[in-house]
mmCIF file of C-alpha atoms and ligand atoms in Angstrom:
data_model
loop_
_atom_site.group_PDB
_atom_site.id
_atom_site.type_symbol
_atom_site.label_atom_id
_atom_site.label_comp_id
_atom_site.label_asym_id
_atom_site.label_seq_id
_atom_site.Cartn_x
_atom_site.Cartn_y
_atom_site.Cartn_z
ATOM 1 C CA UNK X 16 0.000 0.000 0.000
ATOM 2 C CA UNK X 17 2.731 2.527 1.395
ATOM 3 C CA UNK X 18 4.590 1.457 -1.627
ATOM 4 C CA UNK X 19 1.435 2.030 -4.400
ATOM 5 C CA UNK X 20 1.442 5.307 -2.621
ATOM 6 C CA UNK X 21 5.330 6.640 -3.110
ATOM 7 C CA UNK X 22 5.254 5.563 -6.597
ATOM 8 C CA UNK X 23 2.211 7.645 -7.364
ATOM 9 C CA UNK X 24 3.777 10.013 -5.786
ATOM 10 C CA UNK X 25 7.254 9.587 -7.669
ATOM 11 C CA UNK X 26 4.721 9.602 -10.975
ATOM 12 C CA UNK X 27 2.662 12.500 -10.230
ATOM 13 C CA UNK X 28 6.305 14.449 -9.804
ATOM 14 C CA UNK X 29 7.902 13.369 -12.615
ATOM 15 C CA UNK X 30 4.180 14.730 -14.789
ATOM 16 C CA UNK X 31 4.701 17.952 -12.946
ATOM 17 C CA UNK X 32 8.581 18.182 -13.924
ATOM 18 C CA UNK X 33 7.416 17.424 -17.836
ATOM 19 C CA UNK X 34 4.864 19.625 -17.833
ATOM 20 C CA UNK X 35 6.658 22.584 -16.508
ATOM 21 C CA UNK X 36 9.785 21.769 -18.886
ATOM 22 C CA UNK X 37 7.019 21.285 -22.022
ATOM 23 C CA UNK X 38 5.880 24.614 -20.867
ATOM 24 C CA UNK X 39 9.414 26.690 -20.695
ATOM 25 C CA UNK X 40 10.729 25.458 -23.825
ATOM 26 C CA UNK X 41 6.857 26.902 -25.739
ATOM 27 C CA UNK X 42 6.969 30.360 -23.728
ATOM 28 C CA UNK X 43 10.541 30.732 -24.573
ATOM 29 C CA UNK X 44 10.137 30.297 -28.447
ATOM 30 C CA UNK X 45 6.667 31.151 -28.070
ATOM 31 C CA UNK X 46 4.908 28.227 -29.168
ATOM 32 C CA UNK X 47 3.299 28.963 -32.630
ATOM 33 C CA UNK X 48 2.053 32.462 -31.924
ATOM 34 C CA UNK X 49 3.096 34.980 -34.636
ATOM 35 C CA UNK X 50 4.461 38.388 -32.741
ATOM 36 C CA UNK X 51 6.019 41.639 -35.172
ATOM 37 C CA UNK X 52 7.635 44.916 -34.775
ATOM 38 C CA UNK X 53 7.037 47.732 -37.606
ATOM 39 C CA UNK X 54 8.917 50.774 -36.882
ATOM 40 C CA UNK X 55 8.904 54.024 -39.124
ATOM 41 C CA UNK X 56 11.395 57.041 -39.666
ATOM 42 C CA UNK X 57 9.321 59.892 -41.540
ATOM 43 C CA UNK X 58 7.494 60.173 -44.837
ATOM 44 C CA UNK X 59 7.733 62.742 -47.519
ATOM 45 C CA UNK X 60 9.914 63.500 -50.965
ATOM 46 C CA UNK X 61 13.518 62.138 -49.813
ATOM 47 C CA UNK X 62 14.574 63.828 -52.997
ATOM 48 C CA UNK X 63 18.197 63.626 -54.143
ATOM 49 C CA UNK X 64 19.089 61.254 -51.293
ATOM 50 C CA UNK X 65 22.986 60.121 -51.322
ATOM 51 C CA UNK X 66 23.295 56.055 -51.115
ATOM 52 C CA UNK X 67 25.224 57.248 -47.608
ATOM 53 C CA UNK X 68 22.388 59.033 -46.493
ATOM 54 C CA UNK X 69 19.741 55.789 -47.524
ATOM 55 C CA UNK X 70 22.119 53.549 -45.532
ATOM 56 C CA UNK X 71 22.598 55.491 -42.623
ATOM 57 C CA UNK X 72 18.507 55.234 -42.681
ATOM 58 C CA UNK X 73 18.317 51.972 -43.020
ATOM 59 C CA UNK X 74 20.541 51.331 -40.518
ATOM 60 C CA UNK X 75 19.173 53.621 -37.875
ATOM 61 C CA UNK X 76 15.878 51.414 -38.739
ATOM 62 C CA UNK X 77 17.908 47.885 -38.627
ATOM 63 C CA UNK X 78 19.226 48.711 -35.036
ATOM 64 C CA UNK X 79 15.545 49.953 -33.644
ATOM 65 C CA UNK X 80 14.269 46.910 -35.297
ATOM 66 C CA UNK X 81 16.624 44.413 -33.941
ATOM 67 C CA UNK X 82 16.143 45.858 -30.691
ATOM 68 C CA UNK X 83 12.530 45.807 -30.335
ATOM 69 C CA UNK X 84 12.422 41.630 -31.854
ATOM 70 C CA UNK X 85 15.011 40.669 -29.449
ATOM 71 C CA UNK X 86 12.974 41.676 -26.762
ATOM 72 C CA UNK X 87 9.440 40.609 -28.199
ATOM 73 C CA UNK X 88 11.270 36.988 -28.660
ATOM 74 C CA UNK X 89 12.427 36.794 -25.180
ATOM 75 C CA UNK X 90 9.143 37.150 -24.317
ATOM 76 C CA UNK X 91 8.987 41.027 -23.535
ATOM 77 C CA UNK X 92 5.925 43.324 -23.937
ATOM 78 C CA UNK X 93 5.073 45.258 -27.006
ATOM 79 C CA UNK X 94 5.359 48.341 -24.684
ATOM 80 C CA UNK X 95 9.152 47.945 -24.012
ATOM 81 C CA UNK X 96 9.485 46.819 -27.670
ATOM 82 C CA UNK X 97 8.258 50.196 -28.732
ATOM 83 C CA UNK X 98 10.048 52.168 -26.129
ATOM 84 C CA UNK X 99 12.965 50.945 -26.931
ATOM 85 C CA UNK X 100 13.015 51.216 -30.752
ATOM 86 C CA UNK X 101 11.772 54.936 -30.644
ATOM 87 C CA UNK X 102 14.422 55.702 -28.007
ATOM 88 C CA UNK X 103 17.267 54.059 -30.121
ATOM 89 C CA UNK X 104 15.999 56.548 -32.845
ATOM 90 C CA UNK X 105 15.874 59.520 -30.884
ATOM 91 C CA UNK X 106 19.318 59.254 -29.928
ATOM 92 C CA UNK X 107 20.408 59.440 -33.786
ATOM 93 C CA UNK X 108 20.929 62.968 -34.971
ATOM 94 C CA UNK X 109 19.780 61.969 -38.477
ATOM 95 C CA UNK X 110 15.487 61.548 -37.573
ATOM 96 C CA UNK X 111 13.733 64.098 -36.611
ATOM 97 C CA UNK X 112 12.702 63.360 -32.898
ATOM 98 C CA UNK X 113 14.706 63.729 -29.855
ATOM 99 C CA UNK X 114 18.728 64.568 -31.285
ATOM 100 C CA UNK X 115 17.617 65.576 -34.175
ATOM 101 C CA UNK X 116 14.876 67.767 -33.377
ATOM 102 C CA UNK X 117 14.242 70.241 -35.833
ATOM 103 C CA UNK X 118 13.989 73.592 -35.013
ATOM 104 C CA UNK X 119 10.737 76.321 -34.407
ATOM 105 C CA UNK X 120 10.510 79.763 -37.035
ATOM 106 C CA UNK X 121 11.800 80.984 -33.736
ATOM 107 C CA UNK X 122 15.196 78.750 -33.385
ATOM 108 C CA UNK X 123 13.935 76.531 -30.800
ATOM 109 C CA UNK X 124 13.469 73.582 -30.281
ATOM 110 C CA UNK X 125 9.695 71.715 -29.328
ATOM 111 C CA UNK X 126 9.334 68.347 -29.088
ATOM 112 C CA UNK X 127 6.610 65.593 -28.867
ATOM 113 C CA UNK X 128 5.589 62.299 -28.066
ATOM 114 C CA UNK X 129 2.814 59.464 -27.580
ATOM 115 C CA UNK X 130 3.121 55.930 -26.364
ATOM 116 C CA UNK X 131 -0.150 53.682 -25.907
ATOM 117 C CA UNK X 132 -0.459 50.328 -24.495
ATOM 118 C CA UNK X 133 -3.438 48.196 -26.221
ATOM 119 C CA UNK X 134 -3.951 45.721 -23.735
ATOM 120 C CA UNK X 135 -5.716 48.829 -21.724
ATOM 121 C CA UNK X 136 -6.034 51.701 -23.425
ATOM 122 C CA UNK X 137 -3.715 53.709 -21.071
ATOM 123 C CA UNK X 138 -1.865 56.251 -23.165
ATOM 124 C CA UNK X 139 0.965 58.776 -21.866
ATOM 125 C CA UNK X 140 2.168 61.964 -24.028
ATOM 126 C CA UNK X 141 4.535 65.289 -23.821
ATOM 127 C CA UNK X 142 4.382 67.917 -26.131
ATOM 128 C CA UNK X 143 6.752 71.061 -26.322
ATOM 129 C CA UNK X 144 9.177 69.927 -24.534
ATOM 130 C CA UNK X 145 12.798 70.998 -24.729
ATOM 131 C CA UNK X 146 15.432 69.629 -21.987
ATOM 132 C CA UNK X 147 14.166 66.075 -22.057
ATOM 133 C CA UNK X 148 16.402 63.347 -24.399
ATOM 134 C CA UNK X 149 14.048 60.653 -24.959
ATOM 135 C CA UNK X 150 10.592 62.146 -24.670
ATOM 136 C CA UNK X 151 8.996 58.735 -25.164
ATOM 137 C CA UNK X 152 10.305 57.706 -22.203
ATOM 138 C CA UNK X 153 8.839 60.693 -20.365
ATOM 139 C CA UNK X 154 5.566 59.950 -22.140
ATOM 140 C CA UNK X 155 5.734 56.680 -21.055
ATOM 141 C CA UNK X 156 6.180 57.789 -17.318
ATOM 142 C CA UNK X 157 3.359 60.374 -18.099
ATOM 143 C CA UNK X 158 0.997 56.913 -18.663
ATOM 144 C CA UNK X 159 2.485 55.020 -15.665
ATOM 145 C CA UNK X 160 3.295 57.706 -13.128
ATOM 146 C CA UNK X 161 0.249 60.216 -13.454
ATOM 147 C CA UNK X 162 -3.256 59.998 -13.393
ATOM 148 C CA UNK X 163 -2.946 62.383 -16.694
ATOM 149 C CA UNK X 164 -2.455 61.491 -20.121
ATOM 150 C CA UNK X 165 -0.689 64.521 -21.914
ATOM 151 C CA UNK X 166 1.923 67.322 -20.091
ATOM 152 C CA UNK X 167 3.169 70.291 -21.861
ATOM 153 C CA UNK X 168 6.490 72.390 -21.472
ATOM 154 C CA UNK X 169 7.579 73.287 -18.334
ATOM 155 C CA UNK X 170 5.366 71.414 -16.646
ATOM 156 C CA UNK X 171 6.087 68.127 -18.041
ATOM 157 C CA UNK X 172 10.209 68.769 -17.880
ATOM 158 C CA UNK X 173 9.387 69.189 -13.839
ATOM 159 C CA UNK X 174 7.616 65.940 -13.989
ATOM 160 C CA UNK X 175 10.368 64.615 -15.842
ATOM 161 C CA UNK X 176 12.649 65.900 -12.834
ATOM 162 C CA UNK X 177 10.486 64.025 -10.161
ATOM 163 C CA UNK X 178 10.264 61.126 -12.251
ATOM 164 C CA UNK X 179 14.172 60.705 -12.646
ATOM 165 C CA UNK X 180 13.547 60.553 -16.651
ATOM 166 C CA UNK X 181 16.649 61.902 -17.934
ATOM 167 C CA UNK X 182 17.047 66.017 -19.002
ATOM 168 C CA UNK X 183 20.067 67.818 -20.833
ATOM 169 C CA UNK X 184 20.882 70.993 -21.699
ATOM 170 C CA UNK X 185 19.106 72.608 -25.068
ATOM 171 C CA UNK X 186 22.679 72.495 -26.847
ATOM 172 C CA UNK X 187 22.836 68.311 -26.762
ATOM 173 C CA UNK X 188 19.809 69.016 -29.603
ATOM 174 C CA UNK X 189 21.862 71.293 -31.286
ATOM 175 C CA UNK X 190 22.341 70.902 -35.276
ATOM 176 C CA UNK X 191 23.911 73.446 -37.516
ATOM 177 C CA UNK X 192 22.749 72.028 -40.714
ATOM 178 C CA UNK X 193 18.856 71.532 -39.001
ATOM 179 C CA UNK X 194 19.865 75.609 -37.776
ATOM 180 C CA UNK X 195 20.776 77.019 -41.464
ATOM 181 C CA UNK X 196 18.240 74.715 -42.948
ATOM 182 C CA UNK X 197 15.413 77.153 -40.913
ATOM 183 C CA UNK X 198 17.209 79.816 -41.237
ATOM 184 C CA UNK X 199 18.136 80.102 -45.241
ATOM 185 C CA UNK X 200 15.553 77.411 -46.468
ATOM 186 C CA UNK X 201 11.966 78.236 -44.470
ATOM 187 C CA UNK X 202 10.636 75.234 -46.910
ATOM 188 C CA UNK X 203 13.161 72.601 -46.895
ATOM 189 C CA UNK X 204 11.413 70.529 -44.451
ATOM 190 C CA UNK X 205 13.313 67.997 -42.805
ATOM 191 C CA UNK X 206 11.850 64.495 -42.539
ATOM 192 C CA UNK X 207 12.576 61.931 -40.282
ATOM 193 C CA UNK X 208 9.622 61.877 -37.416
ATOM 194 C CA UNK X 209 9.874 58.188 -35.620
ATOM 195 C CA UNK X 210 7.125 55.725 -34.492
ATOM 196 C CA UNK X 211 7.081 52.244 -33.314
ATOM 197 C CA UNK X 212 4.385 49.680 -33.315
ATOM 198 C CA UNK X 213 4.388 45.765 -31.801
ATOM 199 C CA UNK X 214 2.331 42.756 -31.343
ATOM 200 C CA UNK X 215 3.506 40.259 -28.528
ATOM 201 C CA UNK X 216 4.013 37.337 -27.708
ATOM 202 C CA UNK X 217 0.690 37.662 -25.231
ATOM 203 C CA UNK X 218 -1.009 39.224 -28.322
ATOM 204 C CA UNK X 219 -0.449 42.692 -26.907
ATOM 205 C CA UNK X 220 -0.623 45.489 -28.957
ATOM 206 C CA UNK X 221 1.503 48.971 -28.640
ATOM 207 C CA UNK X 222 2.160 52.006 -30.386
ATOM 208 C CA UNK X 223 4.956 55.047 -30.222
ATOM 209 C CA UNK X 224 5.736 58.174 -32.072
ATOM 210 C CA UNK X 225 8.191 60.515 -31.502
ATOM 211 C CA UNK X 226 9.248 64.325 -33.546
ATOM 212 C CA UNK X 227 10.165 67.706 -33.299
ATOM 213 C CA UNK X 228 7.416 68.338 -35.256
ATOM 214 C CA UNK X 229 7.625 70.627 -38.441
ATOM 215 C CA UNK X 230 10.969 72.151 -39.460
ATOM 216 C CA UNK X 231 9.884 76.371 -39.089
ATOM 217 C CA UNK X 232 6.762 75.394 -37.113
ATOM 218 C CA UNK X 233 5.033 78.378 -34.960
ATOM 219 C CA UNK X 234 6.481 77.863 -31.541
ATOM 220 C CA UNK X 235 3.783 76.580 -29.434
ATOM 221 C CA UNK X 236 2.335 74.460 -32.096
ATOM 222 C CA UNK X 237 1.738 70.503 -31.380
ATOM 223 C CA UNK X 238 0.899 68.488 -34.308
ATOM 224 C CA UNK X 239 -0.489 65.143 -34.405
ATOM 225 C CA UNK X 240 2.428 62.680 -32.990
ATOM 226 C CA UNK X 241 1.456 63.184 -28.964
ATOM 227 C CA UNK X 242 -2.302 63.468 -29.822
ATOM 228 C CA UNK X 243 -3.982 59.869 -29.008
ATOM 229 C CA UNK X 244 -6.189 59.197 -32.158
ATOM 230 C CA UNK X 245 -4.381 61.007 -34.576
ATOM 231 C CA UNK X 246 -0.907 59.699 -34.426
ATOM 232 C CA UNK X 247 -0.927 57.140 -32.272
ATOM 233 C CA UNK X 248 -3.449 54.057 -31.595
ATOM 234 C CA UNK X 249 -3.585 50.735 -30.161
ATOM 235 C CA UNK X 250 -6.130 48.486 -29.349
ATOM 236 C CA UNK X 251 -5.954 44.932 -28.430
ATOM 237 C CA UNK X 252 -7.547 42.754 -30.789
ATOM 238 C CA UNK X 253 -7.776 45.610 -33.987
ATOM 239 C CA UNK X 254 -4.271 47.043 -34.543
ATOM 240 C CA UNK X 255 -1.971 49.313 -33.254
ATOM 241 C CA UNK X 256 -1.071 52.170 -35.805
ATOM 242 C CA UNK X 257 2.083 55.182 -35.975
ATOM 243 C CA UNK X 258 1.815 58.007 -38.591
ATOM 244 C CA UNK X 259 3.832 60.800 -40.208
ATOM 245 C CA UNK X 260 3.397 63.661 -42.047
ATOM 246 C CA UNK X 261 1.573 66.817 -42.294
ATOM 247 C CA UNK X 262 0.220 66.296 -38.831
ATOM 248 C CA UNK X 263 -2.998 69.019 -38.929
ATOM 249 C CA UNK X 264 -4.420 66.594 -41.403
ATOM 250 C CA UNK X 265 -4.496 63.520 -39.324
ATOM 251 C CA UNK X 266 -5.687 65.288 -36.047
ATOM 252 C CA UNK X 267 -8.470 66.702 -38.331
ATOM 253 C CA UNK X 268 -9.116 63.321 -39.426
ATOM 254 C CA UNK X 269 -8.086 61.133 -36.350
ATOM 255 C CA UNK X 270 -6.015 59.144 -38.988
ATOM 256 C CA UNK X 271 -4.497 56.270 -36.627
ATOM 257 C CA UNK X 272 -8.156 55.695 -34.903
ATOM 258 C CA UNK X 273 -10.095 55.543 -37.336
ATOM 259 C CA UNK X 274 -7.715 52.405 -38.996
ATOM 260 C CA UNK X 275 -8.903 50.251 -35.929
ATOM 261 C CA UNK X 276 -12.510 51.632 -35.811
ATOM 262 C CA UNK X 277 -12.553 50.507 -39.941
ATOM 263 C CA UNK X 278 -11.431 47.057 -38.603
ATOM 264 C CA UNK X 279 -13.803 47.195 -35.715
ATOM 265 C CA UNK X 280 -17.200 48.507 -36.985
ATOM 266 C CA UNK X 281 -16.963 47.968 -40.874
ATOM 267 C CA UNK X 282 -14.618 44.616 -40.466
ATOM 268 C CA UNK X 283 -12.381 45.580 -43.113
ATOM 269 C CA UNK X 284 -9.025 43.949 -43.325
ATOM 270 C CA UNK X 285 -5.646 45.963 -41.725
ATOM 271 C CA UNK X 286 -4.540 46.514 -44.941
ATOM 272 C CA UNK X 287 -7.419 47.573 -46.284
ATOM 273 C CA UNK X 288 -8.334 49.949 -43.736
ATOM 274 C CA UNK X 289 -4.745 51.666 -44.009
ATOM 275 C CA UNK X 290 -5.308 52.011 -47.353
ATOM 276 C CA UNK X 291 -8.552 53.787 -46.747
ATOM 277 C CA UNK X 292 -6.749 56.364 -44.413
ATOM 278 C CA UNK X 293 -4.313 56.956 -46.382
ATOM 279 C CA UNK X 294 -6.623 57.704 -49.560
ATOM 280 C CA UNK X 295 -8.259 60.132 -47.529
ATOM 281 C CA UNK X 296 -5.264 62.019 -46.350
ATOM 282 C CA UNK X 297 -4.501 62.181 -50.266
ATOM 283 C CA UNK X 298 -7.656 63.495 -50.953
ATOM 284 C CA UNK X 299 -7.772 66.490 -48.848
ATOM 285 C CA UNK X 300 -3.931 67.249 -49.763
ATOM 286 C CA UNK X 301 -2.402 65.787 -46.248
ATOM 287 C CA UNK X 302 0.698 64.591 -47.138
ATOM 288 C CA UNK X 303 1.951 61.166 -45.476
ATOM 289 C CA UNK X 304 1.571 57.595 -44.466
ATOM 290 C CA UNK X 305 1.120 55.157 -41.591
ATOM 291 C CA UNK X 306 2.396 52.206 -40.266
ATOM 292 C CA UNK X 307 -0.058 49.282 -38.970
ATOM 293 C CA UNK X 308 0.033 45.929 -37.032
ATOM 294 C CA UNK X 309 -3.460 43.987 -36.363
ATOM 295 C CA UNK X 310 -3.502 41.080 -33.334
ATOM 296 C CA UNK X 311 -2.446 38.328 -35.991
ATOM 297 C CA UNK X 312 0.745 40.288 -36.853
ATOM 298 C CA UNK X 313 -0.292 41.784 -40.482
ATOM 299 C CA UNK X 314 1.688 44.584 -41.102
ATOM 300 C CA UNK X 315 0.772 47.112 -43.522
ATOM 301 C CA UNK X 316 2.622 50.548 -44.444
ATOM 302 C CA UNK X 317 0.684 52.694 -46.759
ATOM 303 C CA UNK X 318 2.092 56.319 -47.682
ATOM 304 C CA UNK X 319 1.067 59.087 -50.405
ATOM 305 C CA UNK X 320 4.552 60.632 -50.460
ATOM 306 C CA UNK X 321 7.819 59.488 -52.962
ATOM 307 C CA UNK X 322 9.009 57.639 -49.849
ATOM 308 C CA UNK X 323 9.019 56.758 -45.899
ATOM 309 C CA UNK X 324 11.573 54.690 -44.421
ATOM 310 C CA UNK X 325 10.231 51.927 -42.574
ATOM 311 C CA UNK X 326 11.117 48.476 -41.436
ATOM 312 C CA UNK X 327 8.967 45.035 -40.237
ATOM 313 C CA UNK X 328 10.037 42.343 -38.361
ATOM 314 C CA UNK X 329 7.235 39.555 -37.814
ATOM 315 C CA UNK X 330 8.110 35.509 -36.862
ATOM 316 C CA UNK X 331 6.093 34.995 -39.642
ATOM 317 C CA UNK X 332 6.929 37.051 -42.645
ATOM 318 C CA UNK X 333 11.151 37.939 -41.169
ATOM 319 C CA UNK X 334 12.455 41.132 -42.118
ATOM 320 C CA UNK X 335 12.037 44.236 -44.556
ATOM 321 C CA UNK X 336 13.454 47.734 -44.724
ATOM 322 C CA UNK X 337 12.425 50.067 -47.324
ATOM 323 C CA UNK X 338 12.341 53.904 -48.832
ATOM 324 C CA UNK X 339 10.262 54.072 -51.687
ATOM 325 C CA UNK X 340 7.214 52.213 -53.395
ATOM 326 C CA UNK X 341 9.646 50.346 -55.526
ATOM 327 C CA UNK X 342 12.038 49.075 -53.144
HETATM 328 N N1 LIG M 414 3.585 64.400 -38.056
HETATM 329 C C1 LIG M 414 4.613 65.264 -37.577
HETATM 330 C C2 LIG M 414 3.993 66.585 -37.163
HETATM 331 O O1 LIG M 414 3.129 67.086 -37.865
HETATM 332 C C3 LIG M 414 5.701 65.540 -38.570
HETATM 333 C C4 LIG M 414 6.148 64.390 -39.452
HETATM 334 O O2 LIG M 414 5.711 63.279 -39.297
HETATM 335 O O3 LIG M 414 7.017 64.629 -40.318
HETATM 336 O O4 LIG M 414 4.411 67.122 -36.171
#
């Protein structure tokens, strides 16, 4: 009897011991379940671009990209995915977010940012701010640390302060050629605003944008990257969606939204429903394009302008990085 009962015992271990090993080995290579990263770095004319100047795009893209699968395959959350990837952009002078902020009609420098988490709808955002080197990370500690969803200026570099989110002097965002390129050229508008959009692992969606907004902007103005809706959406089980361009026309038109609400109330496909946004921008002369993920991990990039440099990453489909239509 005593010994019916220790090997039932011994049995009912060794089950426990499979089952947990069965279960490491799925979670770490995450079973069957697709999970993507689509990341962009501005949209518009990118005419006369060097072949230096395409690489050093494409590899500003490659390292955000990299970045953000690593940590969706280990398991991490679309959240930190995005984080990351925007922050790894803002730190290179050549987009135009964080570094290489462009600069106001009055030589400053304004910046703004968005990060949303699908899986509840809390969003975080900064807008105008000027002392703060990664604003999505402040934007992300606006979502997690406040009971607010967007801080502006001063107010939102003290909360940075509090918040231990790191701040540097105005001249880290300096750039001569972004200075003379206000100064001299009032219309050569630089390109180069960043977002970042994931599916996990857990099916999570999350979305992140990041700019200095327009090159010769009025200071004071906030475009469309820290407004929830128009730049940035995510919601779990439709997609999660990052724009750029002219950003009055997609908080007119609540361009990143209305991609999920297509999905949601007229059950049109991701791509389809990009495509739909971005044929309206076109038609009421708003220059730019967006980048899209839905909850199985189709990713879609539609854009109106000659080009917008973007990369995907998905288990399923590996990875991409493009300029133009063409590519
Ligand atoms: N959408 C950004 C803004 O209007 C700029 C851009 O994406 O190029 O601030």
């Amino acid at each position: 009897m005593e010994r019916t009962l220790k090997k039932n015992i011994s049995l009912y271990l060794k089950a426990c011991f499979f089952l947990l090993f069965i279960n490491t080995v799925t979670s770490e290579e995450g079973g069957d379940k697709n999970f993507g990263i689509v990341i962009h770095g501005g949209a518009g004319s990118y005419e006369n671009l060097s072949a230096e100047k395409e690489k050093a795009y494409k590899d500003g893209v490659n390292e955000a990209l990299i970045k953000g699968y690593e940590i969706l395959k280990s398991g991490g959350s679309s959240l930190d995915a995005v984080t990351e990837a925007v922050s790894i952009l803002e730190d290179f002078p050549l987009f135009n977010a964080g570094r290489g902020s462009v600069y106001t009609s009055k030589e400053t420098q304004e910046m703004d940012a968005s990060i949303m988490d699908g899986l509840n709808g809390m969003a975080g955002a900064v807008a105008s701010v000027s002392t703060i080197k990664n604003p999505i990370r402040l934007a992300r500690a606006v979502m997690e640390k406040s009971s607010h969803v967007l801080l502006v200026g001063e107010g939102a570099e003290d909360f940075a302060k509090q918040n231990k989110i790191k701040t540097v002097d105005p001249s880290y965002f300096h750039s001569e050629k972004n200075l003379q390129r206000v100064r001299k050229l009032k219309k050569d508008k630089k390109l180069g605003t960043v977002g970042a959009i994931a599916l996990d692992k857990q099916g999570n969606l999350a979305a992140a944008t990041s700019t200095g907004g327009r090159s010769n902007k009025r200071p004071g103005r906030v475009g469309d990257s820290p407004i929830l809706g128009a730049g940035t959406w995510a919601e779990n089980g439709f997609c999660a969606v990052s724009g750029t361009g002219h950003g009055e026309y997609f908080m007119r038109q609540l361009t990143a939204a209305e991609v999920c609400n297509k999905m949601k109330y007229l059950q049109m496909s991701l791509e389809d429903a990009a495509n739909a946004v971005v044929e309206r921008l076109s038609k009421t002369g708003g220059a730019g394009g967006i980048i899209a993920i839905d909850s199985t991990g189709k990713m879609s990039a539609p854009f109106n302008t000659a080009g917008m440099v973007r990369g995907m990453y998905s288990k399923e489909e590996g990875k991409t990085i493009k300029i133009y239509k063409e590519d």
